[in-house]
Short mmCIF file of C-alpha atoms in Angstrom, two decimals:
data_model
loop_
_atom_site.label_atom_id
_atom_site.label_comp_id
_atom_site.label_asym_id
_atom_site.label_seq_id
_atom_site.Cartn_x
_atom_site.Cartn_y
_atom_site.Cartn_z
CA MET A 1 132.24 -185.44 -218.98
CA ASN A 2 134.91 -186.16 -222.24
CA GLY A 3 132.38 -187.13 -225.10
CA ILE A 4 129.76 -188.15 -226.44
CA HIS A 5 127.81 -190.57 -228.84
CA MET A 6 123.98 -189.78 -230.29
CA LYS A 7 122.16 -192.74 -231.06
CA GLY A 8 121.92 -192.98 -234.66
CA GLY A 9 119.84 -190.24 -236.85
CA PHE A 10 120.40 -187.74 -235.01
CA LEU A 11 119.94 -184.75 -236.96
CA TRP A 12 123.10 -181.52 -235.96
CA GLY A 13 122.40 -178.64 -237.37
CA ALA A 14 122.03 -175.06 -237.42
CA ALA A 15 119.54 -172.31 -237.57
CA SER A 16 118.90 -168.97 -239.38
CA ALA A 17 115.58 -166.66 -240.02
CA ALA A 18 114.38 -164.92 -243.31
CA TYR A 19 114.65 -161.94 -241.77
CA GLN A 20 117.59 -161.80 -239.85
CA ILE A 21 119.65 -163.02 -242.84
CA GLU A 22 118.36 -162.76 -246.59
CA GLY A 23 117.80 -159.15 -246.37
CA ALA A 24 116.32 -158.56 -250.52
CA PHE A 25 113.69 -156.83 -248.95
CA ASP A 26 111.41 -155.76 -251.68
CA GLU A 27 113.40 -157.62 -254.70
CA ASP A 28 111.62 -159.87 -256.90
CA GLY A 29 107.97 -159.29 -256.18
CA LYS A 30 108.38 -159.64 -252.02
CA GLY A 31 106.02 -158.23 -250.30
CA TRP A 32 106.54 -155.85 -246.96
CA SER A 33 106.40 -158.24 -244.12
CA ILE A 34 105.48 -156.20 -240.34
CA TRP A 35 109.66 -156.01 -239.37
CA ASP A 36 110.06 -154.49 -242.83
CA LYS A 37 107.95 -151.96 -241.45
CA PHE A 38 108.45 -151.58 -237.80
CA VAL A 39 112.23 -150.86 -238.06
CA ARG A 40 111.95 -148.01 -240.21
CA ILE A 41 110.16 -146.52 -236.72
CA PRO A 42 112.97 -143.73 -235.12
CA GLY A 43 114.49 -145.61 -231.45
CA LYS A 44 112.89 -149.55 -232.17
CA THR A 45 116.22 -150.91 -232.95
CA PHE A 46 119.71 -150.78 -231.57
CA LYS A 47 121.27 -147.87 -234.24
CA GLY A 48 118.05 -148.36 -236.26
CA THR A 49 119.47 -151.15 -237.83
CA ASN A 50 117.37 -153.06 -239.82
CA GLY A 51 117.54 -156.36 -242.26
CA ASN A 52 116.88 -154.60 -245.78
CA ILE A 53 120.62 -156.66 -246.65
CA ALA A 54 120.58 -158.60 -243.39
CA VAL A 55 123.51 -160.40 -244.27
CA ASP A 56 122.53 -160.71 -248.33
CA HIS A 57 121.73 -164.65 -247.56
CA TYR A 58 119.29 -164.29 -250.85
CA HIS A 59 121.97 -163.48 -252.72
CA ARG A 60 124.65 -165.34 -251.47
CA TRP A 61 122.33 -168.53 -250.41
CA LYS A 62 125.05 -171.32 -252.73
CA GLU A 63 127.92 -170.12 -251.00
CA ASP A 64 126.18 -170.57 -247.19
CA ILE A 65 124.79 -173.73 -247.90
CA ALA A 66 128.70 -175.09 -248.59
CA LEU A 67 130.08 -173.60 -245.60
CA MET A 68 127.02 -176.49 -244.37
CA ALA A 69 128.43 -178.81 -246.68
CA GLU A 70 132.07 -178.11 -245.16
CA MET A 71 131.15 -177.89 -241.73
CA GLY A 72 129.30 -181.44 -242.20
CA LEU A 73 126.35 -180.03 -241.23
CA LYS A 74 123.02 -183.23 -240.88
CA ALA A 75 120.23 -180.47 -240.68
CA TYR A 76 119.51 -177.03 -241.70
CA ARG A 77 116.66 -174.90 -239.61
CA PHE A 78 114.90 -171.87 -241.88
CA SER A 79 112.19 -170.03 -242.28
CA ILE A 80 110.09 -169.26 -244.81
CA SER A 81 109.02 -165.11 -245.32
CA TRP A 82 105.50 -165.76 -246.12
CA PRO A 83 105.21 -162.29 -247.88
CA ARG A 84 108.03 -163.43 -250.24
CA VAL A 85 106.15 -165.93 -251.38
CA LEU A 86 102.58 -164.60 -251.22
CA PRO A 87 103.34 -160.76 -250.91
CA GLU A 88 99.84 -159.91 -250.02
CA GLY A 89 99.80 -163.10 -247.81
CA SER A 90 97.01 -164.94 -249.87
CA GLY A 91 96.27 -165.42 -253.11
CA VAL A 92 98.75 -165.10 -256.39
CA PRO A 93 101.93 -167.23 -255.71
CA ASN A 94 105.66 -165.37 -256.31
CA GLU A 95 107.22 -167.70 -258.35
CA LYS A 96 110.11 -166.10 -257.81
CA GLY A 97 110.33 -166.35 -254.14
CA ILE A 98 109.03 -169.51 -253.84
CA ALA A 99 112.03 -170.42 -256.67
CA PHE A 100 114.70 -168.99 -254.41
CA TYR A 101 113.33 -171.71 -251.29
CA SER A 102 113.20 -174.40 -253.47
CA ASN A 103 116.85 -173.75 -254.64
CA ILE A 104 117.46 -173.59 -251.40
CA ILE A 105 116.14 -177.09 -250.51
CA ASP A 106 117.45 -178.94 -253.44
CA GLU A 107 120.90 -177.55 -252.85
CA CYS A 108 121.09 -178.43 -249.19
CA LEU A 109 119.63 -182.28 -250.43
CA LYS A 110 122.60 -182.57 -252.74
CA ASN A 111 124.93 -182.37 -249.97
CA GLY A 112 123.29 -184.18 -247.73
CA ILE A 113 121.88 -181.68 -244.98
CA THR A 114 117.97 -182.37 -244.27
CA PRO A 115 116.19 -178.92 -244.72
CA MET A 116 113.71 -178.51 -241.39
CA ILE A 117 111.91 -175.52 -242.91
CA THR A 118 109.91 -173.25 -240.30
CA LEU A 119 106.84 -171.31 -241.44
CA TYR A 120 106.13 -168.25 -239.69
CA HIS A 121 109.46 -167.11 -237.80
CA TRP A 122 107.75 -163.98 -236.52
CA ASP A 123 107.50 -161.82 -240.54
CA LEU A 124 103.96 -161.41 -240.77
CA PRO A 125 102.56 -159.76 -244.44
CA GLN A 126 102.57 -156.51 -243.93
CA ALA A 127 99.46 -156.40 -246.17
CA LEU A 128 97.79 -158.23 -243.55
CA GLN A 129 98.33 -156.00 -241.14
CA ASP A 130 97.04 -153.33 -243.28
CA ARG A 131 94.01 -155.37 -244.37
CA TYR A 132 91.97 -156.74 -241.18
CA GLY A 133 95.12 -156.20 -237.78
CA GLY A 134 96.85 -159.36 -238.85
CA TRP A 135 96.88 -161.11 -235.68
CA GLU A 136 94.30 -159.88 -234.16
CA SER A 137 91.56 -161.41 -236.92
CA ARG A 138 90.44 -165.19 -236.62
CA GLN A 139 90.96 -164.74 -240.72
CA CYS A 140 94.58 -164.70 -239.87
CA ALA A 141 94.59 -168.52 -239.23
CA ASP A 142 92.76 -168.99 -242.06
CA ASP A 143 95.02 -167.15 -244.70
CA PHE A 144 98.49 -168.83 -242.69
CA ALA A 145 96.98 -172.43 -242.85
CA ALA A 146 96.13 -172.00 -246.35
CA TYR A 147 99.67 -170.46 -246.23
CA ALA A 148 100.78 -173.23 -245.08
CA LYS A 149 98.96 -175.17 -247.35
CA LEU A 150 100.19 -173.98 -250.03
CA MET A 151 103.91 -174.76 -248.32
CA PHE A 152 103.49 -177.99 -248.30
CA GLU A 153 102.57 -178.60 -252.18
CA ARG A 154 105.49 -177.35 -252.85
CA PHE A 155 107.78 -178.48 -250.57
CA GLY A 156 106.44 -181.35 -248.92
CA ASP A 157 108.23 -184.04 -251.51
CA ARG A 158 111.27 -183.29 -250.79
CA VAL A 159 110.87 -181.76 -246.36
CA LYS A 160 109.64 -183.61 -244.40
CA HIS A 161 110.27 -182.18 -240.87
CA TRP A 162 108.06 -178.77 -239.84
CA ILE A 163 107.90 -176.00 -237.53
CA THR A 164 104.65 -174.14 -237.49
CA ILE A 165 105.27 -171.24 -235.09
CA ASN A 166 108.52 -169.51 -233.99
CA GLU A 167 109.03 -168.41 -230.32
CA GLN A 168 104.79 -167.24 -230.50
CA ASN A 169 104.91 -166.78 -227.08
CA ILE A 170 108.28 -163.61 -227.43
CA PHE A 171 106.30 -162.59 -230.66
CA THR A 172 102.79 -162.03 -229.58
CA LYS A 173 103.79 -160.36 -226.06
CA PHE A 174 106.51 -158.69 -227.68
CA GLY A 175 103.95 -157.22 -229.56
CA TYR A 176 100.76 -156.34 -227.77
CA VAL A 177 102.12 -155.44 -224.33
CA THR A 178 105.35 -154.30 -224.15
CA ALA A 179 105.93 -152.49 -228.09
CA TRP A 180 108.82 -154.24 -228.25
CA HIS A 181 108.02 -156.07 -231.78
CA PRO A 182 105.80 -155.04 -234.17
CA PRO A 183 102.86 -154.02 -234.94
CA GLY A 184 104.11 -152.23 -231.26
CA LYS A 185 101.06 -152.00 -229.51
CA PHE A 186 101.88 -151.35 -225.67
CA ASN A 187 99.57 -153.02 -222.33
CA GLU A 188 96.88 -154.08 -224.98
CA LYS A 189 96.75 -157.31 -222.78
CA ALA A 190 93.03 -158.25 -223.99
CA LEU A 191 93.88 -157.78 -227.79
CA TRP A 192 97.59 -159.85 -226.84
CA LEU A 193 95.80 -163.04 -225.94
CA GLN A 194 93.21 -162.74 -228.48
CA ALA A 195 96.16 -162.33 -231.54
CA ASN A 196 97.46 -164.79 -229.31
CA HIS A 197 94.69 -167.27 -229.60
CA ASN A 198 94.31 -167.09 -233.59
CA VAL A 199 98.11 -167.93 -234.10
CA ASN A 200 97.13 -170.78 -232.09
CA LEU A 201 93.81 -171.23 -235.06
CA GLY A 202 96.25 -171.27 -237.48
CA HIS A 203 99.14 -173.49 -235.64
CA ALA A 204 96.49 -175.91 -235.43
CA LYS A 205 94.38 -175.66 -238.50
CA ALA A 206 97.96 -175.74 -239.80
CA VAL A 207 99.10 -179.19 -238.31
CA LEU A 208 96.17 -181.12 -239.23
CA ALA A 209 95.88 -180.25 -242.83
CA PHE A 210 99.68 -181.75 -243.17
CA HIS A 211 100.01 -185.53 -242.89
CA ASP A 212 97.53 -185.43 -245.99
CA ILE A 213 99.59 -184.17 -247.49
CA VAL A 214 103.30 -184.66 -246.21
CA PRO A 215 102.46 -188.06 -244.62
CA ASP A 216 105.64 -188.90 -244.41
CA GLY A 217 106.74 -186.66 -242.39
CA LYS A 218 107.13 -184.94 -238.81
CA ILE A 219 105.38 -181.60 -238.07
CA GLY A 220 106.00 -179.73 -234.63
CA VAL A 221 106.37 -175.99 -233.57
CA SER A 222 109.33 -174.43 -231.57
CA PHE A 223 108.44 -172.64 -227.92
CA ALA A 224 111.18 -169.58 -226.49
CA TYR A 225 111.10 -171.87 -223.09
CA GLY A 226 113.01 -170.59 -220.34
CA PRO A 227 112.21 -173.19 -217.60
CA GLY A 228 111.24 -171.61 -214.26
CA TYR A 229 112.99 -172.07 -210.87
CA ALA A 230 111.46 -170.93 -207.45
CA PHE A 231 114.12 -168.28 -205.83
CA ASP A 232 114.10 -170.11 -202.74
CA CYS A 233 111.87 -172.78 -200.59
CA ASP A 234 109.69 -169.94 -199.84
CA PRO A 235 106.00 -171.13 -200.04
CA ALA A 236 105.22 -167.93 -201.05
CA ASN A 237 108.38 -168.18 -203.95
CA VAL A 238 107.45 -171.80 -204.39
CA MET A 239 103.82 -170.08 -206.04
CA ALA A 240 105.45 -167.24 -207.20
CA CYS A 241 107.13 -169.74 -210.15
CA GLN A 242 104.56 -171.93 -210.47
CA ASP A 243 102.28 -168.59 -211.33
CA TYR A 244 105.35 -167.88 -213.72
CA ASN A 245 105.56 -171.58 -215.40
CA GLU A 246 101.95 -171.37 -215.70
CA LEU A 247 101.31 -167.99 -217.68
CA GLU A 248 105.14 -167.45 -218.72
CA ASN A 249 105.41 -171.51 -219.93
CA TYR A 250 102.47 -173.66 -220.11
CA TRP A 251 99.86 -171.31 -221.65
CA TRP A 252 101.58 -172.26 -224.75
CA LEU A 253 102.84 -175.53 -224.60
CA ASP A 254 99.78 -176.86 -222.76
CA VAL A 255 97.81 -175.98 -226.13
CA TYR A 256 100.02 -176.70 -228.53
CA CYS A 257 100.40 -180.77 -226.99
CA TYR A 258 97.35 -181.31 -224.66
CA GLY A 259 94.71 -178.82 -226.56
CA ASP A 260 93.51 -176.94 -224.09
CA TYR A 261 94.55 -173.91 -221.93
CA PRO A 262 96.06 -174.37 -218.17
CA LYS A 263 92.95 -174.13 -215.74
CA ALA A 264 94.31 -171.76 -213.47
CA GLY A 265 95.51 -170.00 -216.11
CA GLU A 266 92.30 -169.51 -217.97
CA ALA A 267 90.62 -168.44 -214.59
CA TYR A 268 93.39 -165.76 -213.76
CA TYR A 269 92.49 -164.20 -216.61
CA ARG A 270 89.53 -164.64 -216.58
CA LYS A 271 89.07 -162.96 -213.31
CA GLN A 272 90.97 -160.37 -215.07
CA GLY A 273 88.36 -159.35 -217.95
CA ILE A 274 90.58 -160.34 -220.67
CA MET A 275 90.28 -164.43 -221.53
CA PRO A 276 89.08 -164.51 -224.96
CA ASP A 277 86.72 -165.82 -226.15
CA VAL A 278 87.31 -169.53 -226.79
CA SER A 279 84.64 -171.39 -229.22
CA ASP A 280 83.64 -174.98 -228.48
CA GLU A 281 84.71 -175.69 -231.72
CA ASP A 282 88.02 -173.96 -230.94
CA ARG A 283 88.45 -176.09 -228.51
CA ALA A 284 87.66 -179.44 -230.74
CA LEU A 285 89.90 -177.74 -232.77
CA LEU A 286 92.91 -177.43 -230.32
CA LYS A 287 91.94 -180.93 -229.39
CA ALA A 288 92.59 -182.90 -232.73
CA ALA A 289 95.62 -180.90 -233.42
CA SER A 290 97.88 -181.82 -230.54
CA LYS A 291 96.53 -185.20 -231.02
CA GLN A 292 98.96 -184.71 -234.67
CA LEU A 293 102.01 -182.96 -233.55
CA ASP A 294 105.23 -185.11 -234.30
CA PHE A 295 107.63 -183.65 -232.52
CA LEU A 296 107.84 -180.72 -229.92
CA GLY A 297 110.51 -177.88 -230.54
CA PHE A 298 112.14 -175.93 -228.35
CA ASN A 299 114.60 -172.49 -228.41
CA TYR A 300 117.03 -172.77 -224.78
CA TYR A 301 118.70 -169.76 -223.83
CA HIS A 302 118.35 -169.77 -220.51
CA SER A 303 116.67 -170.46 -217.55
CA ASN A 304 114.29 -168.05 -215.02
CA VAL A 305 114.34 -167.35 -210.87
CA SER A 306 110.78 -166.56 -210.08
CA GLU A 307 109.74 -164.76 -206.73
CA ALA A 308 106.85 -163.39 -205.43
CA ASN A 309 105.49 -159.48 -206.70
CA PRO A 310 104.10 -156.97 -204.92
CA VAL A 311 101.12 -155.61 -205.89
CA ASP A 312 102.82 -152.49 -206.59
CA GLY A 313 106.24 -155.02 -207.54
CA ALA A 314 108.55 -154.89 -210.80
CA THR A 315 105.34 -154.57 -214.02
CA GLU A 316 106.77 -156.12 -217.71
CA PHE A 317 107.70 -153.36 -219.03
CA GLY A 318 111.18 -152.66 -217.94
CA HIS A 319 113.81 -152.11 -219.84
CA MET A 320 115.39 -154.76 -221.75
CA ASN A 321 119.43 -154.97 -222.72
CA ASN A 322 119.62 -154.37 -226.13
CA SER A 323 123.27 -152.96 -226.01
CA GLY A 324 125.71 -155.33 -224.77
CA GLU A 325 126.03 -153.33 -221.78
CA LYS A 326 126.25 -155.05 -218.89
CA GLY A 327 124.09 -155.23 -215.74
CA SER A 328 121.80 -153.01 -217.47
CA ASP A 329 118.87 -155.25 -217.60
CA ASP A 330 115.38 -154.93 -214.88
CA VAL A 331 113.95 -157.24 -212.67
CA THR A 332 110.40 -157.62 -213.97
CA GLY A 333 106.94 -159.90 -213.40
CA VAL A 334 103.45 -159.38 -213.33
CA PRO A 335 102.45 -157.32 -210.21
CA GLY A 336 100.70 -159.21 -207.17
CA LEU A 337 102.68 -162.96 -209.33
CA TYR A 338 106.45 -163.35 -209.54
CA LYS A 339 109.25 -161.29 -210.43
CA ASN A 340 112.05 -162.83 -212.39
CA PRO A 341 115.23 -161.59 -210.01
CA PRO A 342 119.38 -162.86 -211.77
CA ASN A 343 120.12 -166.34 -210.26
CA PRO A 344 122.99 -165.66 -208.17
CA TYR A 345 124.39 -168.90 -208.55
CA LEU A 346 124.99 -168.16 -212.31
CA ARG A 347 127.22 -166.07 -215.03
CA THR A 348 125.37 -164.16 -217.76
CA THR A 349 125.96 -162.96 -220.96
CA ASP A 350 126.95 -159.58 -221.46
CA TRP A 351 123.18 -158.96 -222.76
CA ASP A 352 122.08 -160.40 -219.20
CA TRP A 353 120.70 -163.92 -219.66
CA ALA A 354 121.81 -166.44 -217.47
CA ILE A 355 124.23 -169.45 -218.76
CA ASP A 356 122.77 -172.66 -216.91
CA PRO A 357 123.48 -175.72 -219.32
CA VAL A 358 121.65 -177.70 -216.02
CA GLY A 359 118.64 -175.90 -217.26
CA LEU A 360 118.34 -177.44 -220.37
CA THR A 361 118.48 -181.14 -219.15
CA TYR A 362 116.12 -179.90 -216.51
CA ALA A 363 114.07 -178.25 -219.79
CA CYS A 364 114.24 -181.83 -221.04
CA ARG A 365 112.57 -183.90 -218.42
CA VAL A 366 109.98 -181.75 -217.68
CA LEU A 367 109.34 -182.05 -221.21
CA THR A 368 109.55 -185.48 -221.35
CA SER A 369 107.13 -186.07 -218.68
CA ARG A 370 104.63 -183.47 -219.11
CA TYR A 371 104.19 -184.18 -222.73
CA HIS A 372 105.67 -187.39 -223.80
CA LEU A 373 107.03 -186.33 -227.38
CA PRO A 374 110.19 -186.15 -229.34
CA LEU A 375 111.66 -182.82 -229.00
CA VAL A 376 114.06 -180.87 -231.28
CA ILE A 377 116.28 -178.57 -229.54
CA SER A 378 115.51 -176.23 -231.98
CA GLU A 379 118.08 -173.04 -231.42
CA ASN A 380 120.95 -173.22 -228.66
CA GLY A 381 123.80 -170.47 -228.92
CA LEU A 382 126.09 -167.70 -227.44
CA GLY A 383 125.49 -164.32 -228.69
CA ALA A 384 128.64 -162.24 -227.64
CA PHE A 385 130.32 -159.61 -228.46
CA ASP A 386 133.14 -161.80 -231.49
CA THR A 387 136.49 -160.06 -232.78
CA LEU A 388 137.40 -160.59 -236.50
CA GLU A 389 141.08 -160.92 -236.29
CA ASP A 390 144.00 -161.68 -239.50
CA GLY A 391 140.96 -163.28 -240.93
CA ARG A 392 139.85 -166.09 -237.79
CA VAL A 393 137.63 -165.90 -234.68
CA HIS A 394 138.77 -167.45 -231.66
CA ASP A 395 135.79 -167.61 -230.33
CA SER A 396 136.67 -169.80 -226.84
CA TYR A 397 133.98 -168.63 -225.30
CA ARG A 398 131.07 -170.23 -227.60
CA ILE A 399 132.68 -173.58 -227.50
CA GLY A 400 132.72 -173.79 -224.49
CA TYR A 401 129.58 -172.30 -224.12
CA LEU A 402 127.79 -175.38 -226.92
CA ARG A 403 130.12 -177.86 -225.12
CA GLU A 404 128.57 -177.67 -221.67
CA HIS A 405 124.63 -177.37 -223.45
CA ILE A 406 125.24 -180.96 -225.99
CA GLU A 407 126.31 -182.35 -223.14
CA ALA A 408 122.84 -181.55 -220.86
CA ILE A 409 121.61 -183.32 -224.05
CA GLU A 410 123.55 -186.03 -222.79
CA THR A 411 122.68 -186.28 -219.75
CA ALA A 412 118.68 -185.85 -220.80
CA GLN A 413 119.31 -188.41 -223.24
CA GLU A 414 120.92 -190.77 -220.28
CA GLN A 415 117.51 -189.70 -218.02
CA GLY A 416 115.18 -191.12 -221.00
CA CYS A 417 114.33 -188.04 -222.93
CA ASN A 418 113.98 -188.81 -226.61
CA ILE A 419 115.93 -186.15 -228.64
CA LEU A 420 115.49 -186.18 -232.45
CA ALA A 421 118.17 -182.35 -232.91
CA TYR A 422 119.92 -179.83 -231.88
CA CYS A 423 120.05 -176.54 -233.51
CA VAL A 424 123.31 -174.51 -233.40
CA TRP A 425 121.67 -170.29 -233.46
CA SER A 426 123.54 -169.69 -235.42
CA PHE A 427 124.72 -170.70 -238.84
CA THR A 428 125.73 -167.55 -239.92
CA ASP A 429 126.49 -164.36 -237.92
CA LEU A 430 123.21 -161.85 -238.67
CA LEU A 431 120.80 -159.30 -237.75
CA SER A 432 119.78 -159.78 -233.94
CA TRP A 433 116.39 -158.44 -233.92
CA LEU A 434 116.31 -155.23 -231.28
CA ASN A 435 120.32 -155.66 -230.93
CA GLY A 436 121.24 -155.16 -233.97
CA TYR A 437 124.72 -157.03 -236.08
CA GLN A 438 127.20 -156.73 -233.04
CA LYS A 439 125.16 -159.15 -231.22
CA ARG A 440 127.10 -162.25 -232.75
CA TYR A 441 125.70 -165.88 -232.93
CA GLY A 442 127.33 -167.10 -236.12
CA LEU A 443 129.75 -170.03 -236.05
CA VAL A 444 130.85 -168.35 -239.57
CA TYR A 445 131.70 -164.62 -239.10
CA VAL A 446 129.66 -161.98 -241.21
CA ASP A 447 131.35 -158.48 -241.93
CA ARG A 448 129.32 -156.18 -241.16
CA GLU A 449 127.85 -153.81 -238.95
CA GLU A 450 125.44 -151.81 -237.62
CA GLU A 451 125.80 -149.71 -240.83
CA GLU A 452 125.05 -150.24 -244.23
CA GLY A 453 127.49 -151.94 -246.07
CA GLY A 454 130.64 -153.83 -244.94
CA SER A 455 132.34 -156.31 -246.98
CA LEU A 456 129.98 -159.51 -246.09
CA LYS A 457 132.67 -161.74 -246.95
CA ARG A 458 132.63 -164.80 -244.52
CA TYR A 459 134.80 -166.62 -242.13
CA LYS A 460 134.69 -169.64 -240.48
CA LYS A 461 135.54 -168.61 -236.50
CA ASP A 462 137.23 -171.63 -233.99
CA SER A 463 133.25 -172.61 -233.13
CA PHE A 464 133.21 -173.86 -236.82
CA TYR A 465 136.11 -176.23 -236.84
CA TRP A 466 134.56 -177.33 -233.47
CA TYR A 467 131.46 -178.05 -234.50
CA ARG A 468 132.83 -180.18 -237.48
CA GLN A 469 134.70 -182.17 -235.21
CA VAL A 470 131.50 -182.61 -233.24
CA ILE A 471 129.55 -183.64 -235.37
CA GLN A 472 131.87 -185.84 -237.70
CA SER A 473 132.67 -187.83 -234.66
CA ASN A 474 128.65 -187.79 -233.96
CA GLY A 475 129.52 -186.48 -230.58
CA SER A 476 131.54 -188.36 -229.14
CA VAL A 477 134.83 -185.71 -229.40
CA LEU A 478 133.72 -182.90 -227.76
#
């Protein structure tokens, strides 16, 4: 396939997240987030890296947006740090924090870039965690909705594309089951499911408030979607894949889009005795919000294989490759249901993620047929070891990855999927959460390593120039 041509108005974008790029973690009145505290626990992140400085976007935002304009970017998806605008999580706004995001919005619009705001990309105010356990309390849903309304009121005149929650399936499970993310609780599955339900309520309340405040806007959510393939046609493995999709994908997607939990998943958690408290009022709220969702956003990096798992088999607690030592990932799963072995037909990144462009077409097809909503591909990209040589980064491997995935979007469009936007993860290199700074995703290289320091100078990678050409040609030149 030589190239594609997207329909008019397609948003060629790139993405970032506040904690991963901004730095300035305690400047200008910002409160601490749960990540500001969590990264200070020894051993939690690769070589103890943190977001104190990150890539200093807080002080370099104008330079970064100038690079976006040079690229010809059509959309920039970024997140607002809740504790930067509401240091206590609720109450009096921090006007300096609000001004920071207002300036970014204005600069984007000045350069013809559509701002796309994510309200929650994992950085819960530490004040709310301390006050009532954060998402463990239903109060957090109300405080999130109040924060969302404040942002709609302040920015809704200029920002028309909004995402409530980023990768709820990741931050809740890693926070309450594996302890890889804050609040760092291990195997607290009942608490996980209740906290997750409270996030659902917060999302729903924000969606229901949105259209009254931003009547000409669109609101959606962003889900980390790893579509499941059965290992083979053995009926036990086919059922394992059904269980995987039910518990790892539809447990969230069905709530967003139908307003209800999938029946088999609910039956499973009731049998386990850990199904959260879901009132009739909750179900009515979730159902009402599902009818007002304008698009379904999803982050796609890889597919997953599912295979039957004995009761004494793989658990959720295996080692996760955070070092880039290829082959160090453990097989994980749910005992008695499914495990997720490597796909023997696919190559992988150095962090053991399967590279599967066909899976993106498959994902778009499944989501379109199941939910009948327009799609936003809110993240897609390649984490890799990049080398800066004479001011250049020759990342042909990233160009190849992106090309194949953009071609997969064309295939999905031809097969009936309505895709509104595609956001490369990420615009600049950034802090890759537990993986430190060596796992680079950016179209722009940033001069910093795990230790604090480095010039933080920006360098355009070969992929920067390639993506600029893609945008200029609306996808016809790949």
